[in-house]
């Protein structure tokens, strides 16, 4: 099994690259943000619980997010592996993911971090807001909070995966194709 964590701040291009990695390596793409948004649309209890956090650019509590992620993984027993996009976002999520994967006899293969400077992130998110239909991409204050939350709670995961020798950085600037080529090169090593 090949299990990849696609890591990076909001607007780094994780969703775009995850789709391409999924097709190339035959993996199941799990985006926690997409799953939350689907649940909000369907007005499920999970969606209702998550909405107030997402609207402010805050993280959905770990307990809720971890439970959801584990049930998504379990619902794909046929999968050759997973690409985790937007998860983990806290140390607690990362260690829960390690423990869970261990319990089903697998583990994270690599964490690929997309490196993009903050100024470029804000530009990309505001541009995406015009067509994504995402309220959290339209408001400069919410975007700033998402980046702040990333720096405060998520960026430390680089160290977490570094200690496991699984952290690989990729330059996230340039054309989408160029970035995909860099990511594939890292994954094929
Ligand atoms: P994303 O689509 O990855 O940008 O996520 C959109 C929003 O969903 C985030 O700002 C969080 O509010 C929530 N979210 C997504 N993934 C997670 C996660 N792993 N932990 C907590 N909240 C999350």
PDB file of C-alpha atoms and ligand atoms in Angstrom:
ATOM      1  CA  UNK A   1       0.000   0.000   0.000  1.00  0.00           C
ATOM      2  CA  UNK A   2       1.152   3.523  -0.723  1.00  0.00           C
ATOM      3  CA  UNK A   3      -0.204   6.158   1.669  1.00  0.00           C
ATOM      4  CA  UNK A   4       0.686   9.764   0.979  1.00  0.00           C
ATOM      5  CA  UNK A   5       0.093  12.856   3.082  1.00  0.00           C
ATOM      6  CA  UNK A   6      -0.131  15.888   0.813  1.00  0.00           C
ATOM      7  CA  UNK A   7       0.829  18.784   3.012  1.00  0.00           C
ATOM      8  CA  UNK A   8       0.925  22.552   2.708  1.00  0.00           C
ATOM      9  CA  UNK A   9      -0.857  25.761   3.664  1.00  0.00           C
ATOM     10  CA  UNK A  10      -4.296  26.735   2.321  1.00  0.00           C
ATOM     11  CA  UNK A  11      -3.927  27.667  -1.342  1.00  0.00           C
ATOM     12  CA  UNK A  12      -0.748  25.615  -1.891  1.00  0.00           C
ATOM     13  CA  UNK A  13      -2.471  23.513  -4.581  1.00  0.00           C
ATOM     14  CA  UNK A  14      -3.042  20.317  -2.581  1.00  0.00           C
ATOM     15  CA  UNK A  15      -6.430  19.523  -4.138  1.00  0.00           C
ATOM     16  CA  UNK A  16      -5.198  20.016  -7.707  1.00  0.00           C
ATOM     17  CA  UNK A  17      -2.092  17.888  -7.213  1.00  0.00           C
ATOM     18  CA  UNK A  18      -3.978  15.246  -5.196  1.00  0.00           C
ATOM     19  CA  UNK A  19      -6.288  14.572  -8.165  1.00  0.00           C
ATOM     20  CA  UNK A  20      -3.270  13.965 -10.403  1.00  0.00           C
ATOM     21  CA  UNK A  21      -1.469  11.749  -7.871  1.00  0.00           C
ATOM     22  CA  UNK A  22      -4.666   9.743  -7.388  1.00  0.00           C
ATOM     23  CA  UNK A  23      -4.888   9.014 -11.132  1.00  0.00           C
ATOM     24  CA  UNK A  24      -1.196   8.276 -11.592  1.00  0.00           C
ATOM     25  CA  UNK A  25      -0.750   5.944  -8.615  1.00  0.00           C
ATOM     26  CA  UNK A  26      -4.286   4.541  -8.374  1.00  0.00           C
ATOM     27  CA  UNK A  27      -4.892   5.875  -4.873  1.00  0.00           C
ATOM     28  CA  UNK A  28      -8.065   6.892  -3.075  1.00  0.00           C
ATOM     29  CA  UNK A  29      -8.170  10.665  -2.571  1.00  0.00           C
ATOM     30  CA  UNK A  30      -9.497  11.733   0.834  1.00  0.00           C
ATOM     31  CA  UNK A  31      -9.882  15.494   1.285  1.00  0.00           C
ATOM     32  CA  UNK A  32     -11.249  16.280   4.728  1.00  0.00           C
ATOM     33  CA  UNK A  33     -12.277  19.773   3.531  1.00  0.00           C
ATOM     34  CA  UNK A  34     -14.263  18.269   0.606  1.00  0.00           C
ATOM     35  CA  UNK A  35     -15.918  15.716   2.910  1.00  0.00           C
ATOM     36  CA  UNK A  36     -16.936  18.455   5.356  1.00  0.00           C
ATOM     37  CA  UNK A  37     -18.314  20.607   2.510  1.00  0.00           C
ATOM     38  CA  UNK A  38     -20.359  17.681   1.153  1.00  0.00           C
ATOM     39  CA  UNK A  39     -21.788  17.074   4.620  1.00  0.00           C
ATOM     40  CA  UNK A  40     -22.656  20.749   5.005  1.00  0.00           C
ATOM     41  CA  UNK A  41     -24.489  20.652   1.663  1.00  0.00           C
ATOM     42  CA  UNK A  42     -26.461  17.572   2.735  1.00  0.00           C
ATOM     43  CA  UNK A  43     -27.082  19.083   6.177  1.00  0.00           C
ATOM     44  CA  UNK A  44     -25.899  15.952   7.997  1.00  0.00           C
ATOM     45  CA  UNK A  45     -25.146  16.162  11.719  1.00  0.00           C
ATOM     46  CA  UNK A  46     -21.417  16.095  10.864  1.00  0.00           C
ATOM     47  CA  UNK A  47     -21.924  19.020   8.467  1.00  0.00           C
ATOM     48  CA  UNK A  48     -23.861  20.992  11.051  1.00  0.00           C
ATOM     49  CA  UNK A  49     -21.134  20.338  13.658  1.00  0.00           C
ATOM     50  CA  UNK A  50     -18.356  21.402  11.256  1.00  0.00           C
ATOM     51  CA  UNK A  51     -19.949  24.482   9.651  1.00  0.00           C
ATOM     52  CA  UNK A  52     -19.388  27.059  12.386  1.00  0.00           C
ATOM     53  CA  UNK A  53     -15.651  26.233  12.506  1.00  0.00           C
ATOM     54  CA  UNK A  54     -15.184  26.256   8.731  1.00  0.00           C
ATOM     55  CA  UNK A  55     -17.034  29.566   8.378  1.00  0.00           C
ATOM     56  CA  UNK A  56     -14.498  31.201  10.711  1.00  0.00           C
ATOM     57  CA  UNK A  57     -11.439  29.510   9.205  1.00  0.00           C
ATOM     58  CA  UNK A  58     -10.928  27.540  12.440  1.00  0.00           C
ATOM     59  CA  UNK A  59     -10.146  23.834  12.610  1.00  0.00           C
ATOM     60  CA  UNK A  60     -12.966  21.383  13.205  1.00  0.00           C
ATOM     61  CA  UNK A  61     -12.232  19.632  16.553  1.00  0.00           C
ATOM     62  CA  UNK A  62      -9.774  16.736  16.340  1.00  0.00           C
ATOM     63  CA  UNK A  63     -12.177  14.195  17.783  1.00  0.00           C
ATOM     64  CA  UNK A  64     -14.787  14.805  15.054  1.00  0.00           C
ATOM     65  CA  UNK A  65     -12.213  14.971  12.248  1.00  0.00           C
ATOM     66  CA  UNK A  66     -10.296  11.837  13.265  1.00  0.00           C
ATOM     67  CA  UNK A  67     -13.480   9.774  13.615  1.00  0.00           C
ATOM     68  CA  UNK A  68     -14.659  10.880  10.169  1.00  0.00           C
ATOM     69  CA  UNK A  69     -11.302  10.147   8.535  1.00  0.00           C
ATOM     70  CA  UNK A  70     -11.085   6.657  10.025  1.00  0.00           C
ATOM     71  CA  UNK A  71     -14.562   5.797   8.852  1.00  0.00           C
ATOM     72  CA  UNK A  72     -13.728   7.049   5.322  1.00  0.00           C
ATOM     73  CA  UNK A  73     -10.600   4.855   5.188  1.00  0.00           C
ATOM     74  CA  UNK A  74     -12.583   1.845   6.438  1.00  0.00           C
ATOM     75  CA  UNK A  75     -15.187   2.391   3.742  1.00  0.00           C
ATOM     76  CA  UNK A  76     -12.538   1.729   1.032  1.00  0.00           C
ATOM     77  CA  UNK A  77     -11.209  -1.747   1.932  1.00  0.00           C
ATOM     78  CA  UNK A  78     -10.410  -2.416  -1.743  1.00  0.00           C
ATOM     79  CA  UNK A  79      -8.042   0.560  -1.991  1.00  0.00           C
ATOM     80  CA  UNK A  80      -4.357   0.229  -2.989  1.00  0.00           C
ATOM     81  CA  UNK A  81      -3.578   3.239  -0.824  1.00  0.00           C
ATOM     82  CA  UNK A  82      -4.680   6.728   0.090  1.00  0.00           C
ATOM     83  CA  UNK A  83      -3.765  10.292  -0.560  1.00  0.00           C
ATOM     84  CA  UNK A  84      -4.613  12.376   2.480  1.00  0.00           C
ATOM     85  CA  UNK A  85      -5.310  15.983   1.482  1.00  0.00           C
ATOM     86  CA  UNK A  86      -5.859  18.482   4.300  1.00  0.00           C
ATOM     87  CA  UNK A  87      -5.324  15.815   6.959  1.00  0.00           C
ATOM     88  CA  UNK A  88      -3.560  15.640   9.381  1.00  0.00           C
ATOM     89  CA  UNK A  89      -3.596  19.282  10.488  1.00  0.00           C
ATOM     90  CA  UNK A  90      -2.557  18.851  14.144  1.00  0.00           C
ATOM     91  CA  UNK A  91      -0.048  16.662  15.953  1.00  0.00           C
ATOM     92  CA  UNK A  92      -2.963  14.849  17.599  1.00  0.00           C
ATOM     93  CA  UNK A  93      -4.418  14.021  14.155  1.00  0.00           C
ATOM     94  CA  UNK A  94      -1.011  12.855  12.890  1.00  0.00           C
ATOM     95  CA  UNK A  95      -0.442  10.496  15.794  1.00  0.00           C
ATOM     96  CA  UNK A  96      -4.032   9.208  15.609  1.00  0.00           C
ATOM     97  CA  UNK A  97      -3.481   8.532  11.895  1.00  0.00           C
ATOM     98  CA  UNK A  98      -0.248   6.619  12.588  1.00  0.00           C
ATOM     99  CA  UNK A  99      -1.957   4.527  15.273  1.00  0.00           C
ATOM    100  CA  UNK A 100      -4.971   3.838  13.074  1.00  0.00           C
ATOM    101  CA  UNK A 101      -2.918   2.859  10.000  1.00  0.00           C
ATOM    102  CA  UNK A 102      -0.773   0.644  12.227  1.00  0.00           C
ATOM    103  CA  UNK A 103      -3.929  -1.100  13.442  1.00  0.00           C
ATOM    104  CA  UNK A 104      -4.781  -2.025   9.851  1.00  0.00           C
ATOM    105  CA  UNK A 105      -1.177  -3.109   9.110  1.00  0.00           C
ATOM    106  CA  UNK A 106      -0.116  -0.176   7.016  1.00  0.00           C
ATOM    107  CA  UNK A 107       1.610   3.203   7.476  1.00  0.00           C
ATOM    108  CA  UNK A 108       2.361   6.573   5.865  1.00  0.00           C
ATOM    109  CA  UNK A 109       4.802   6.122   2.995  1.00  0.00           C
ATOM    110  CA  UNK A 110       5.733   9.783   2.463  1.00  0.00           C
ATOM    111  CA  UNK A 111       4.607  13.273   3.327  1.00  0.00           C
ATOM    112  CA  UNK A 112       4.948  15.665   0.404  1.00  0.00           C
ATOM    113  CA  UNK A 113       4.918  19.337   1.398  1.00  0.00           C
ATOM    114  CA  UNK A 114       4.086  21.956  -1.237  1.00  0.00           C
ATOM    115  CA  UNK A 115       6.150  25.081  -0.527  1.00  0.00           C
ATOM    116  CA  UNK A 116       4.447  28.342  -1.473  1.00  0.00           C
ATOM    117  CA  UNK A 117       5.184  31.805  -0.001  1.00  0.00           C
ATOM    118  CA  UNK A 118       2.388  33.488   1.990  1.00  0.00           C
ATOM    119  CA  UNK A 119       1.877  36.385  -0.437  1.00  0.00           C
ATOM    120  CA  UNK A 120       1.203  33.953  -3.285  1.00  0.00           C
ATOM    121  CA  UNK A 121      -1.251  31.934  -1.122  1.00  0.00           C
ATOM    122  CA  UNK A 122      -3.438  34.966  -0.450  1.00  0.00           C
ATOM    123  CA  UNK A 123      -3.428  35.851  -4.156  1.00  0.00           C
ATOM    124  CA  UNK A 124      -4.418  32.304  -5.150  1.00  0.00           C
ATOM    125  CA  UNK A 125      -7.151  31.967  -2.513  1.00  0.00           C
ATOM    126  CA  UNK A 126      -8.785  35.280  -3.412  1.00  0.00           C
ATOM    127  CA  UNK A 127      -8.674  34.304  -7.114  1.00  0.00           C
ATOM    128  CA  UNK A 128     -10.165  30.866  -6.303  1.00  0.00           C
ATOM    129  CA  UNK A 129     -12.923  32.549  -4.265  1.00  0.00           C
ATOM    130  CA  UNK A 130     -14.341  34.018  -7.464  1.00  0.00           C
ATOM    131  CA  UNK A 131     -15.285  30.569  -8.793  1.00  0.00           C
ATOM    132  CA  UNK A 132     -15.000  28.029  -5.936  1.00  0.00           C
ATOM    133  CA  UNK A 133     -18.270  29.047  -4.280  1.00  0.00           C
ATOM    134  CA  UNK A 134     -16.390  28.812  -0.971  1.00  0.00           C
ATOM    135  CA  UNK A 135     -17.203  31.611   1.469  1.00  0.00           C
ATOM    136  CA  UNK A 136     -13.907  30.920   3.264  1.00  0.00           C
ATOM    137  CA  UNK A 137     -12.003  31.813   0.050  1.00  0.00           C
ATOM    138  CA  UNK A 138     -13.769  35.150  -0.440  1.00  0.00           C
ATOM    139  CA  UNK A 139     -13.067  36.972   2.782  1.00  0.00           C
ATOM    140  CA  UNK A 140      -9.532  38.297   3.365  1.00  0.00           C
ATOM    141  CA  UNK A 141      -9.962  38.037   7.157  1.00  0.00           C
ATOM    142  CA  UNK A 142     -11.002  34.373   7.010  1.00  0.00           C
ATOM    143  CA  UNK A 143      -8.096  33.631   4.645  1.00  0.00           C
ATOM    144  CA  UNK A 144      -5.692  35.362   7.050  1.00  0.00           C
ATOM    145  CA  UNK A 145      -7.091  33.279   9.915  1.00  0.00           C
ATOM    146  CA  UNK A 146      -6.701  30.022   7.965  1.00  0.00           C
ATOM    147  CA  UNK A 147      -3.051  30.857   7.309  1.00  0.00           C
ATOM    148  CA  UNK A 148      -2.580  31.849  10.958  1.00  0.00           C
ATOM    149  CA  UNK A 149      -4.119  28.524  12.119  1.00  0.00           C
ATOM    150  CA  UNK A 150      -1.851  26.683   9.670  1.00  0.00           C
ATOM    151  CA  UNK A 151       1.265  28.391  11.081  1.00  0.00           C
ATOM    152  CA  UNK A 152       0.154  27.898  14.676  1.00  0.00           C
ATOM    153  CA  UNK A 153      -1.131  24.307  14.610  1.00  0.00           C
ATOM    154  CA  UNK A 154      -0.212  22.574  11.369  1.00  0.00           C
ATOM    155  CA  UNK A 155       3.275  23.742  10.303  1.00  0.00           C
ATOM    156  CA  UNK A 156       4.843  21.743  13.194  1.00  0.00           C
ATOM    157  CA  UNK A 157       3.886  18.553  11.365  1.00  0.00           C
ATOM    158  CA  UNK A 158       6.915  19.103   9.119  1.00  0.00           C
ATOM    159  CA  UNK A 159       9.003  18.218  12.205  1.00  0.00           C
ATOM    160  CA  UNK A 160       6.724  15.315  13.062  1.00  0.00           C
ATOM    161  CA  UNK A 161       7.331  13.675   9.665  1.00  0.00           C
ATOM    162  CA  UNK A 162      10.969  14.792   9.558  1.00  0.00           C
ATOM    163  CA  UNK A 163      11.622  12.725  12.668  1.00  0.00           C
ATOM    164  CA  UNK A 164      10.202   9.727  10.791  1.00  0.00           C
ATOM    165  CA  UNK A 165      12.324  10.651   7.727  1.00  0.00           C
ATOM    166  CA  UNK A 166       9.151  10.894   5.668  1.00  0.00           C
ATOM    167  CA  UNK A 167       9.032  14.626   4.970  1.00  0.00           C
ATOM    168  CA  UNK A 168       9.824  15.735   1.404  1.00  0.00           C
ATOM    169  CA  UNK A 169       9.499  19.336   0.221  1.00  0.00           C
ATOM    170  CA  UNK A 170       8.477  20.298  -3.292  1.00  0.00           C
ATOM    171  CA  UNK A 171       8.557  23.802  -4.774  1.00  0.00           C
ATOM    172  CA  UNK A 172       4.891  24.721  -5.207  1.00  0.00           C
ATOM    173  CA  UNK A 173       5.492  27.647  -7.565  1.00  0.00           C
ATOM    174  CA  UNK A 174       5.298  27.501 -11.355  1.00  0.00           C
ATOM    175  CA  UNK A 175       2.883  25.809 -13.729  1.00  0.00           C
ATOM    176  CA  UNK A 176       0.564  23.067 -12.446  1.00  0.00           C
ATOM    177  CA  UNK A 177       2.324  20.573 -14.773  1.00  0.00           C
ATOM    178  CA  UNK A 178       5.764  21.539 -13.477  1.00  0.00           C
ATOM    179  CA  UNK A 179       4.643  21.058  -9.889  1.00  0.00           C
ATOM    180  CA  UNK A 180       3.052  17.683 -10.760  1.00  0.00           C
ATOM    181  CA  UNK A 181       6.343  16.561 -12.336  1.00  0.00           C
ATOM    182  CA  UNK A 182       8.246  17.500  -9.181  1.00  0.00           C
ATOM    183  CA  UNK A 183       5.726  15.640  -6.986  1.00  0.00           C
ATOM    184  CA  UNK A 184       5.808  12.502  -9.189  1.00  0.00           C
ATOM    185  CA  UNK A 185       9.620  12.534  -9.101  1.00  0.00           C
ATOM    186  CA  UNK A 186       9.561  12.529  -5.286  1.00  0.00           C
ATOM    187  CA  UNK A 187       6.985   9.742  -5.191  1.00  0.00           C
ATOM    188  CA  UNK A 188       8.829   7.572  -7.707  1.00  0.00           C
ATOM    189  CA  UNK A 189      12.113   7.704  -5.742  1.00  0.00           C
TER     190      UNK A 189
HETATM  191  P1  LIG B   1      -9.613  22.756   3.103  1.00  0.00           P
HETATM  192  O1  LIG B   1     -10.589  22.398   2.049  1.00  0.00           O
HETATM  193  O2  LIG B   1      -8.563  21.692   3.344  1.00  0.00           O
HETATM  194  O3  LIG B   1      -9.009  24.119   2.895  1.00  0.00           O
HETATM  195  O4  LIG B   1     -10.432  22.838   4.468  1.00  0.00           O
HETATM  196  C1  LIG B   1     -11.468  23.781   4.662  1.00  0.00           C
HETATM  197  C2  LIG B   1     -11.819  23.873   6.133  1.00  0.00           C
HETATM  198  O5  LIG B   1     -12.290  22.595   6.596  1.00  0.00           O
HETATM  199  C3  LIG B   1     -10.660  24.213   7.067  1.00  0.00           C
HETATM  200  O6  LIG B   1     -10.438  25.616   7.150  1.00  0.00           O
HETATM  201  C4  LIG B   1     -11.147  23.624   8.382  1.00  0.00           C
HETATM  202  O7  LIG B   1     -12.141  24.457   8.964  1.00  0.00           O
HETATM  203  C5  LIG B   1     -11.847  22.345   7.932  1.00  0.00           C
HETATM  204  N1  LIG B   1     -10.902  21.206   7.900  1.00  0.00           N
HETATM  205  C6  LIG B   1     -10.475  20.522   6.810  1.00  0.00           C
HETATM  206  N2  LIG B   1      -9.615  19.547   7.146  1.00  0.00           N
HETATM  207  C7  LIG B   1      -9.487  19.617   8.500  1.00  0.00           C
HETATM  208  C8  LIG B   1      -8.724  18.896   9.473  1.00  0.00           C
HETATM  209  N3  LIG B   1      -7.900  17.906   9.101  1.00  0.00           N
HETATM  210  N4  LIG B   1      -8.864  19.243  10.770  1.00  0.00           N
HETATM  211  C9  LIG B   1      -9.697  20.226  11.163  1.00  0.00           C
HETATM  212  N5  LIG B   1     -10.415  20.967  10.314  1.00  0.00           N
HETATM  213  C10 LIG B   1     -10.326  20.669   8.990  1.00  0.00           C
END
